């Protein structure tokens, strides 16, 4: 059975270009970039060329991009790193209620340490406005962190505009964005920000590689201390094959970003039409959501039941966010947006990318109709 992966949260196929770069690195460039011999220098060249390529796509200087294990680490580093470095200046942080847990959990910990966090609730279009952010700011606001694209609904946040508004109000407030779901798909906002987190596997790179941009002059205490790698911001031997794969994936995603985006948008449009033809399918993603993300509910069929049924047909999708799903917790994003429980519990998310084909969408449409037809009467009977 042919497998279709529409689950960008967890199961993203590795792009052929990235696979080739990883393989080549494992076979030929296995040196440690910190070593002074020839093999070490060859690995360092791979590392620095990857840094150059990714920084260029991001629109930031190469020296301000630090590699790490992924966006969870990047987000943890910037939250703790900035909070602890600027503690003397203030203890207030502004964020949104719909951030990824890798932003929210460090912030909850910082609350325990005495920091005050303002969690903005997005408006009905699911975004937050510059006005909302500025109204929440105080004289002691040291950090504002707003994601670029929400991973559950696909809502796009105007982060470059938010950053300019924050800076106009207080030049020394640090502005960060979790760019995991936007990088490589949308125009990079990084040049307007002080910090930006990205992850390789969301754009068809290998898992376990990511990067954090930190503007020169911004103080950020390292989370991992040791041999002083990555200019002292992140100790630990760099994951050269992962980073090389990351750079290859970024360059493949950037080769014709606008054309790919338009194609994904058209495929998502087809999937939306399929939803229109399914009685009671409720689209949760807002108009203007990123092309690759479509959150839909099929009440009263529980999201996990739907995911399992589609999986039997070889189609991989996810419920809410994969991280929340594995903990069997209701989506904090859909809850914050005020959706009814019956819609949250029945939510499923389809993630499309430049690697998705029209044939895959047709297959998903067919499988979806069959699954809903089969499951709805059962769910109605059980839940009555
Ligand atoms: N932020 C967002 C918005 C995400 O979607 C994810 C991954 N689901 C992460 C952070 C964490 O990234 P990683 O898997 O690289 O740790």
CSV table of C-alpha atoms and ligand atoms in Angstrom, one decimal:
chain,number,residue,atom,x,y,z
A,1,UNK,CA,0.0,0.0,0.0
A,2,UNK,CA,1.3,3.4,-0.9
A,3,UNK,CA,1.9,5.7,2.1
A,4,UNK,CA,0.8,9.3,2.2
A,5,UNK,CA,2.3,11.5,4.8
A,6,UNK,CA,0.3,14.6,5.6
A,7,UNK,CA,1.7,14.9,9.1
A,8,UNK,CA,4.2,17.6,9.2
A,9,UNK,CA,4.2,17.6,12.9
A,10,UNK,CA,6.0,14.3,13.3
A,11,UNK,CA,6.5,12.3,10.2
A,12,UNK,CA,8.0,14.4,7.4
A,13,UNK,CA,9.8,12.5,4.6
A,14,UNK,CA,13.4,13.6,4.2
A,15,UNK,CA,14.0,15.4,0.9
A,16,UNK,CA,16.2,13.6,-1.6
A,17,UNK,CA,18.7,16.5,-1.6
A,18,UNK,CA,18.9,16.3,2.3
A,19,UNK,CA,19.3,12.6,2.3
A,20,UNK,CA,22.2,12.8,-0.2
A,21,UNK,CA,23.9,15.5,1.9
A,22,UNK,CA,23.6,13.4,5.1
A,23,UNK,CA,24.9,10.3,3.4
A,24,UNK,CA,27.8,12.1,1.9
A,25,UNK,CA,28.7,13.5,5.3
A,26,UNK,CA,28.5,10.2,7.1
A,27,UNK,CA,30.7,8.5,4.4
A,28,UNK,CA,33.3,11.2,3.8
A,29,UNK,CA,33.2,14.1,6.3
A,30,UNK,CA,33.1,12.3,9.6
A,31,UNK,CA,35.7,14.6,11.2
A,32,UNK,CA,35.1,16.7,14.3
A,33,UNK,CA,35.0,20.3,13.2
A,34,UNK,CA,36.9,21.3,16.4
A,35,UNK,CA,39.9,19.1,15.4
A,36,UNK,CA,42.9,20.7,13.7
A,37,UNK,CA,43.8,17.9,11.3
A,38,UNK,CA,42.6,17.6,7.7
A,39,UNK,CA,39.4,15.6,8.5
A,40,UNK,CA,38.5,18.2,11.1
A,41,UNK,CA,39.0,21.1,8.7
A,42,UNK,CA,36.9,19.3,6.1
A,43,UNK,CA,34.1,19.0,8.6
A,44,UNK,CA,34.5,22.6,9.6
A,45,UNK,CA,34.1,23.6,6.0
A,46,UNK,CA,30.8,21.7,5.7
A,47,UNK,CA,29.6,23.3,9.0
A,48,UNK,CA,30.5,26.8,7.9
A,49,UNK,CA,29.1,26.4,4.4
A,50,UNK,CA,25.8,25.2,5.9
A,51,UNK,CA,25.8,28.2,8.3
A,52,UNK,CA,26.3,30.5,5.3
A,53,UNK,CA,23.5,29.0,3.2
A,54,UNK,CA,20.9,28.9,6.0
A,55,UNK,CA,21.8,32.4,7.3
A,56,UNK,CA,21.5,33.8,3.7
A,57,UNK,CA,18.0,32.3,3.3
A,58,UNK,CA,17.1,33.7,6.7
A,59,UNK,CA,18.5,37.1,5.8
A,60,UNK,CA,20.8,37.4,8.8
A,61,UNK,CA,24.6,37.5,9.2
A,62,UNK,CA,26.3,34.1,9.3
A,63,UNK,CA,28.1,34.9,12.6
A,64,UNK,CA,24.7,35.3,14.3
A,65,UNK,CA,23.3,31.8,13.5
A,66,UNK,CA,24.0,29.1,16.0
A,67,UNK,CA,23.3,25.4,15.4
A,68,UNK,CA,21.6,23.2,18.0
A,69,UNK,CA,19.5,20.0,18.2
A,70,UNK,CA,16.2,21.5,17.0
A,71,UNK,CA,13.6,24.2,17.9
A,72,UNK,CA,12.8,22.8,21.3
A,73,UNK,CA,16.4,23.6,22.3
A,74,UNK,CA,16.5,26.9,20.4
A,75,UNK,CA,13.3,28.0,22.2
A,76,UNK,CA,14.4,26.9,25.6
A,77,UNK,CA,17.8,28.6,25.1
A,78,UNK,CA,16.3,32.0,24.2
A,79,UNK,CA,13.6,31.9,26.9
A,80,UNK,CA,16.0,31.1,29.8
A,81,UNK,CA,19.0,32.8,28.2
A,82,UNK,CA,17.4,36.2,27.7
A,83,UNK,CA,15.4,36.1,31.0
A,84,UNK,CA,18.4,35.3,33.0
A,85,UNK,CA,20.7,37.7,31.2
A,86,UNK,CA,18.3,40.7,31.6
A,87,UNK,CA,16.9,39.9,35.0
A,88,UNK,CA,18.5,43.1,36.4
A,89,UNK,CA,16.6,45.1,33.9
A,90,UNK,CA,13.1,43.6,34.3
A,91,UNK,CA,11.1,40.5,34.8
A,92,UNK,CA,8.1,40.8,32.4
A,93,UNK,CA,7.7,38.8,29.3
A,94,UNK,CA,4.9,38.9,26.6
A,95,UNK,CA,3.9,35.9,24.6
A,96,UNK,CA,0.7,34.3,23.3
A,97,UNK,CA,-1.5,31.5,24.7
A,98,UNK,CA,-1.0,29.5,21.5
A,99,UNK,CA,2.8,29.0,21.4
A,100,UNK,CA,4.4,25.6,21.2
A,101,UNK,CA,5.1,23.9,24.5
A,102,UNK,CA,8.8,24.4,24.0
A,103,UNK,CA,8.1,28.1,24.5
A,104,UNK,CA,5.3,27.8,27.1
A,105,UNK,CA,7.0,25.3,29.4
A,106,UNK,CA,10.2,27.3,30.0
A,107,UNK,CA,8.0,30.3,30.6
A,108,UNK,CA,6.0,28.5,33.2
A,109,UNK,CA,9.3,27.6,34.9
A,110,UNK,CA,10.4,31.2,34.7
A,111,UNK,CA,7.1,32.2,36.4
A,112,UNK,CA,8.2,29.9,39.3
A,113,UNK,CA,11.4,31.9,39.4
A,114,UNK,CA,9.5,35.2,39.8
A,115,UNK,CA,9.0,36.4,36.2
A,116,UNK,CA,5.6,37.7,35.2
A,117,UNK,CA,4.3,36.4,31.8
A,118,UNK,CA,1.4,38.0,29.8
A,119,UNK,CA,-0.2,35.4,27.6
A,120,UNK,CA,-2.1,37.1,24.7
A,121,UNK,CA,-5.2,35.5,23.4
A,122,UNK,CA,-5.4,35.7,19.6
A,123,UNK,CA,-8.4,37.5,18.0
A,124,UNK,CA,-11.0,35.7,15.9
A,125,UNK,CA,-8.7,35.6,12.9
A,126,UNK,CA,-6.4,33.7,15.3
A,127,UNK,CA,-3.5,36.3,15.0
A,128,UNK,CA,-2.3,38.9,17.5
A,129,UNK,CA,-2.0,42.6,16.5
A,130,UNK,CA,0.8,45.1,17.1
A,131,UNK,CA,-1.7,47.0,19.3
A,132,UNK,CA,-2.4,43.9,21.5
A,133,UNK,CA,1.4,43.4,22.0
A,134,UNK,CA,2.1,47.0,22.7
A,135,UNK,CA,-0.8,47.3,25.1
A,136,UNK,CA,0.6,44.4,27.1
A,137,UNK,CA,4.1,45.9,27.3
A,138,UNK,CA,5.3,47.4,30.6
A,139,UNK,CA,8.3,49.5,31.5
A,140,UNK,CA,10.0,46.3,32.6
A,141,UNK,CA,9.2,44.1,29.6
A,142,UNK,CA,12.5,42.4,28.6
A,143,UNK,CA,11.2,39.9,26.0
A,144,UNK,CA,8.4,39.5,23.5
A,145,UNK,CA,8.0,36.1,21.9
A,146,UNK,CA,5.3,35.5,19.2
A,147,UNK,CA,5.4,32.5,16.8
A,148,UNK,CA,5.5,33.1,13.0
A,149,UNK,CA,2.9,30.4,12.2
A,150,UNK,CA,0.8,28.4,14.6
A,151,UNK,CA,1.5,24.7,14.3
A,152,UNK,CA,-2.0,23.6,14.9
A,153,UNK,CA,-4.2,26.0,12.9
A,154,UNK,CA,-1.7,27.5,10.4
A,155,UNK,CA,-2.6,31.0,11.5
A,156,UNK,CA,0.1,33.5,10.3
A,157,UNK,CA,1.3,36.1,12.8
A,158,UNK,CA,2.7,39.4,11.4
A,159,UNK,CA,5.9,39.1,13.4
A,160,UNK,CA,8.1,41.5,11.4
A,161,UNK,CA,5.4,44.2,11.9
A,162,UNK,CA,5.0,43.3,15.6
A,163,UNK,CA,8.8,43.6,16.1
A,164,UNK,CA,8.9,47.0,14.5
A,165,UNK,CA,6.0,48.2,16.8
A,166,UNK,CA,7.7,46.8,19.9
A,167,UNK,CA,11.0,48.4,19.0
A,168,UNK,CA,9.3,51.8,18.3
A,169,UNK,CA,8.0,51.6,21.8
A,170,UNK,CA,11.0,50.2,23.6
A,171,UNK,CA,14.2,49.7,21.7
A,172,UNK,CA,15.8,47.4,24.3
A,173,UNK,CA,12.9,44.9,24.6
A,174,UNK,CA,14.2,41.6,22.9
A,175,UNK,CA,11.8,40.3,20.2
A,176,UNK,CA,11.9,36.6,19.4
A,177,UNK,CA,9.8,34.4,17.1
A,178,UNK,CA,9.4,30.6,16.8
A,179,UNK,CA,9.7,30.3,13.1
A,180,UNK,CA,9.5,26.5,12.8
A,181,UNK,CA,6.3,26.5,10.7
A,182,UNK,CA,7.2,29.5,8.6
A,183,UNK,CA,10.8,29.2,7.7
A,184,UNK,CA,11.4,28.1,4.1
A,185,UNK,CA,7.7,28.7,3.3
A,186,UNK,CA,7.1,32.4,3.9
A,187,UNK,CA,9.3,35.5,3.6
A,188,UNK,CA,11.8,35.4,6.4
A,189,UNK,CA,11.1,38.0,9.1
A,190,UNK,CA,14.4,37.4,10.9
A,191,UNK,CA,16.1,40.6,9.9
A,192,UNK,CA,13.5,42.6,11.9
A,193,UNK,CA,13.8,40.3,14.9
A,194,UNK,CA,16.4,39.9,17.7
A,195,UNK,CA,16.0,36.1,17.7
A,196,UNK,CA,14.4,33.4,15.5
A,197,UNK,CA,14.2,29.6,16.1
A,198,UNK,CA,14.0,27.0,13.3
A,199,UNK,CA,14.1,23.3,12.9
A,200,UNK,CA,15.4,21.1,10.0
A,201,UNK,CA,12.7,18.4,10.0
A,202,UNK,CA,9.8,20.8,9.2
A,203,UNK,CA,11.2,21.5,5.8
A,204,UNK,CA,12.1,17.9,4.9
A,205,UNK,CA,15.6,17.9,6.6
A,206,UNK,CA,16.6,15.3,9.1
A,207,UNK,CA,15.3,15.3,12.7
A,208,UNK,CA,17.6,16.5,15.5
A,209,UNK,CA,19.0,19.6,13.8
A,210,UNK,CA,18.0,23.2,14.2
A,211,UNK,CA,19.3,26.7,14.6
A,212,UNK,CA,18.8,29.8,16.6
A,213,UNK,CA,19.5,33.3,15.2
A,214,UNK,CA,20.6,35.8,17.9
A,215,UNK,CA,21.3,39.3,16.8
A,216,UNK,CA,24.8,40.5,17.8
A,217,UNK,CA,24.7,42.5,21.0
A,218,UNK,CA,21.7,40.6,22.4
A,219,UNK,CA,22.8,38.8,25.6
A,220,UNK,CA,21.7,35.2,25.9
A,221,UNK,CA,23.1,32.9,28.6
A,222,UNK,CA,23.9,29.4,27.2
A,223,UNK,CA,21.8,26.5,28.3
A,224,UNK,CA,24.5,23.9,27.6
A,225,UNK,CA,28.0,24.8,28.8
A,226,UNK,CA,31.2,22.8,28.0
A,227,UNK,CA,33.7,23.1,25.2
A,228,UNK,CA,32.6,26.5,24.0
A,229,UNK,CA,31.3,25.4,20.6
A,230,UNK,CA,29.0,27.7,18.6
A,231,UNK,CA,30.8,30.8,19.9
A,232,UNK,CA,30.1,29.7,23.4
A,233,UNK,CA,26.3,29.8,23.0
A,234,UNK,CA,25.8,26.1,22.7
A,235,UNK,CA,28.5,23.6,23.8
A,236,UNK,CA,28.6,20.2,22.2
A,237,UNK,CA,30.1,18.7,19.1
A,238,UNK,CA,28.0,19.8,16.2
A,239,UNK,CA,25.7,17.3,14.4
A,240,UNK,CA,27.5,17.7,11.0
A,241,UNK,CA,25.4,15.2,9.0
A,242,UNK,CA,22.2,16.7,10.4
A,243,UNK,CA,23.4,20.2,9.7
A,244,UNK,CA,24.5,19.4,6.2
A,245,UNK,CA,21.1,17.8,5.6
A,246,UNK,CA,19.4,20.9,7.1
A,247,UNK,CA,21.3,23.2,4.7
A,248,UNK,CA,20.4,21.0,1.7
A,249,UNK,CA,16.7,21.0,2.7
A,250,UNK,CA,16.7,24.8,3.1
A,251,UNK,CA,18.3,25.3,-0.2
A,252,UNK,CA,15.8,22.9,-1.9
A,253,UNK,CA,12.9,24.7,-0.2
A,254,UNK,CA,14.3,28.1,-1.3
A,255,UNK,CA,15.0,27.1,-5.0
A,256,UNK,CA,11.5,28.2,-6.1
A,257,UNK,CA,9.7,29.1,-2.8
A,258,UNK,CA,6.9,31.1,-4.4
A,259,UNK,CA,6.0,28.6,-7.0
A,260,UNK,CA,6.0,25.8,-4.4
A,261,UNK,CA,3.9,27.9,-2.1
A,262,UNK,CA,1.3,28.5,-4.8
A,263,UNK,CA,1.2,24.8,-5.7
A,264,UNK,CA,0.7,23.8,-2.0
A,265,UNK,CA,-2.0,26.5,-1.7
A,266,UNK,CA,-3.8,25.0,-4.7
A,267,UNK,CA,-3.6,21.5,-3.2
A,268,UNK,CA,-5.0,22.8,0.1
A,269,UNK,CA,-7.8,24.4,-1.9
A,270,UNK,CA,-8.7,21.0,-3.3
A,271,UNK,CA,-8.7,19.4,0.1
A,272,UNK,CA,-10.9,22.3,1.3
A,273,UNK,CA,-13.4,21.4,-1.4
A,274,UNK,CA,-13.4,17.8,-0.3
A,275,UNK,CA,-14.2,19.1,3.3
A,276,UNK,CA,-17.2,21.1,1.8
A,277,UNK,CA,-18.6,17.8,0.4
A,278,UNK,CA,-18.4,16.0,3.7
A,279,UNK,CA,-21.4,16.7,5.9
A,280,UNK,CA,-20.5,18.2,9.2
A,281,UNK,CA,-16.8,18.6,8.5
A,282,UNK,CA,-15.8,21.9,10.3
A,283,UNK,CA,-12.7,23.7,9.1
A,284,UNK,CA,-10.8,25.1,12.1
A,285,UNK,CA,-8.0,26.8,10.3
A,286,UNK,CA,-8.6,30.6,9.7
A,287,UNK,CA,-8.8,32.1,6.2
A,288,UNK,CA,-5.3,33.3,5.4
A,289,UNK,CA,-3.7,30.3,7.2
A,290,UNK,CA,-0.4,29.1,5.9
A,291,UNK,CA,-0.8,27.0,2.7
A,292,UNK,CA,0.5,23.8,4.3
A,293,UNK,CA,-1.8,23.5,7.3
A,294,UNK,CA,-5.5,22.5,7.4
A,295,UNK,CA,-7.1,21.7,10.7
A,296,UNK,CA,-10.6,20.1,10.5
A,297,UNK,CA,-13.0,18.5,12.8
A,298,UNK,CA,-15.3,15.6,12.0
A,299,UNK,CA,-17.6,15.5,15.1
A,300,UNK,CA,-18.5,13.3,16.7
A,301,UNK,CA,-15.7,11.1,15.5
A,302,UNK,CA,-12.8,11.4,18.0
A,303,UNK,CA,-9.6,12.7,16.4
A,304,UNK,CA,-7.6,9.7,17.5
A,305,UNK,CA,-10.1,7.3,16.0
A,306,UNK,CA,-9.9,9.2,12.7
A,307,UNK,CA,-6.1,9.2,12.7
A,308,UNK,CA,-6.1,5.4,13.3
A,309,UNK,CA,-8.7,4.8,10.6
A,310,UNK,CA,-6.8,6.9,8.0
A,311,UNK,CA,-3.6,5.1,9.0
A,312,UNK,CA,-5.1,1.8,8.1
A,313,UNK,CA,-5.5,3.1,4.6
A,314,UNK,CA,-1.8,4.3,4.6
A,315,UNK,CA,-2.6,8.0,5.2
A,316,UNK,CA,-0.7,9.6,8.1
A,317,UNK,CA,-2.2,12.7,9.6
A,318,UNK,CA,-2.2,14.0,13.2
A,319,UNK,CA,-4.6,15.2,15.9
A,320,UNK,CA,-4.0,18.7,17.3
A,321,UNK,CA,-0.3,18.8,17.9
A,322,UNK,CA,1.7,15.6,18.0
A,323,UNK,CA,3.3,16.5,21.2
A,324,UNK,CA,0.0,17.2,22.9
A,325,UNK,CA,-1.6,14.1,21.3
A,326,UNK,CA,1.0,11.7,22.8
A,327,UNK,CA,0.2,13.1,26.2
A,328,UNK,CA,-3.5,12.6,25.6
A,329,UNK,CA,-4.1,16.2,26.5
A,330,UNK,CA,-6.7,18.5,24.9
A,331,UNK,CA,-5.1,21.1,22.5
A,332,UNK,CA,-4.3,24.2,24.5
A,333,UNK,CA,-4.3,26.1,21.2
A,334,UNK,CA,-7.9,25.2,20.2
A,335,UNK,CA,-9.0,25.7,23.8
A,336,UNK,CA,-7.4,29.2,23.9
A,337,UNK,CA,-9.2,30.0,20.7
A,338,UNK,CA,-12.5,29.2,22.3
A,339,UNK,CA,-13.6,26.2,20.3
A,340,UNK,CA,-16.2,23.9,21.7
A,341,UNK,CA,-15.0,20.6,23.3
A,342,UNK,CA,-16.8,18.5,20.7
A,343,UNK,CA,-14.8,20.2,17.9
A,344,UNK,CA,-11.5,20.0,19.8
A,345,UNK,CA,-11.9,16.3,20.5
A,346,UNK,CA,-12.7,15.6,16.9
A,347,UNK,CA,-9.9,17.7,15.4
A,348,UNK,CA,-7.5,16.3,12.8
A,349,UNK,CA,-4.7,18.2,11.1
A,350,UNK,CA,-3.5,17.7,7.5
A,351,UNK,CA,-0.1,19.1,6.7
A,352,UNK,CA,0.9,19.6,3.1
A,353,UNK,CA,4.2,20.6,1.7
A,354,UNK,CA,6.2,21.1,-1.5
A,355,UNK,CA,6.6,17.3,-1.6
A,356,UNK,CA,2.8,16.6,-1.6
A,357,UNK,CA,1.4,15.5,-4.9
A,358,UNK,CA,-2.1,15.9,-6.5
A,359,UNK,CA,-2.4,12.1,-6.6
A,360,UNK,CA,-1.9,12.0,-2.8
A,361,UNK,CA,-4.6,14.6,-2.3
A,362,UNK,CA,-7.1,12.6,-4.5
A,363,UNK,CA,-6.2,9.5,-2.5
A,364,UNK,CA,-6.7,11.2,0.8
A,365,UNK,CA,-10.1,12.6,-0.4
A,366,UNK,CA,-11.3,9.1,-1.3
A,367,UNK,CA,-10.1,7.5,2.0
A,368,UNK,CA,-11.5,10.4,4.0
A,369,UNK,CA,-15.0,10.0,2.6
A,370,UNK,CA,-14.9,6.3,3.3
A,371,UNK,CA,-13.6,6.7,6.8
A,372,UNK,CA,-16.2,9.3,7.7
A,373,UNK,CA,-19.0,7.3,6.3
A,374,UNK,CA,-17.9,4.2,8.2
A,375,UNK,CA,-17.1,5.9,11.5
A,376,UNK,CA,-19.8,8.5,12.0
A,377,UNK,CA,-22.7,6.1,12.7
A,378,UNK,CA,-20.5,4.1,15.1
A,379,UNK,CA,-19.4,7.3,16.9
A,380,UNK,CA,-23.0,8.6,17.1
A,381,UNK,CA,-24.2,5.3,18.6
A,382,UNK,CA,-21.4,5.1,21.2
A,383,UNK,CA,-21.7,8.8,22.2
A,384,UNK,CA,-25.5,8.8,22.4
B,1,LIG,N1,7.8,25.0,17.6
B,1,LIG,C1,6.8,24.7,16.8
B,1,LIG,C2,5.9,25.7,16.3
B,1,LIG,C3,6.8,23.3,16.3
B,1,LIG,O1,5.8,23.0,15.5
B,1,LIG,C4,7.7,22.4,16.8
B,1,LIG,C5,7.6,20.9,16.4
B,1,LIG,N2,6.4,20.4,16.5
B,1,LIG,C6,8.7,22.8,17.7
B,1,LIG,C7,8.7,24.2,18.1
B,1,LIG,C8,9.7,21.9,18.2
B,1,LIG,O2,10.7,21.6,17.3
B,1,LIG,P1,11.7,20.4,17.4
B,1,LIG,O3,10.9,19.2,17.0
B,1,LIG,O4,12.8,20.7,16.4
B,1,LIG,O5,12.2,20.3,18.7
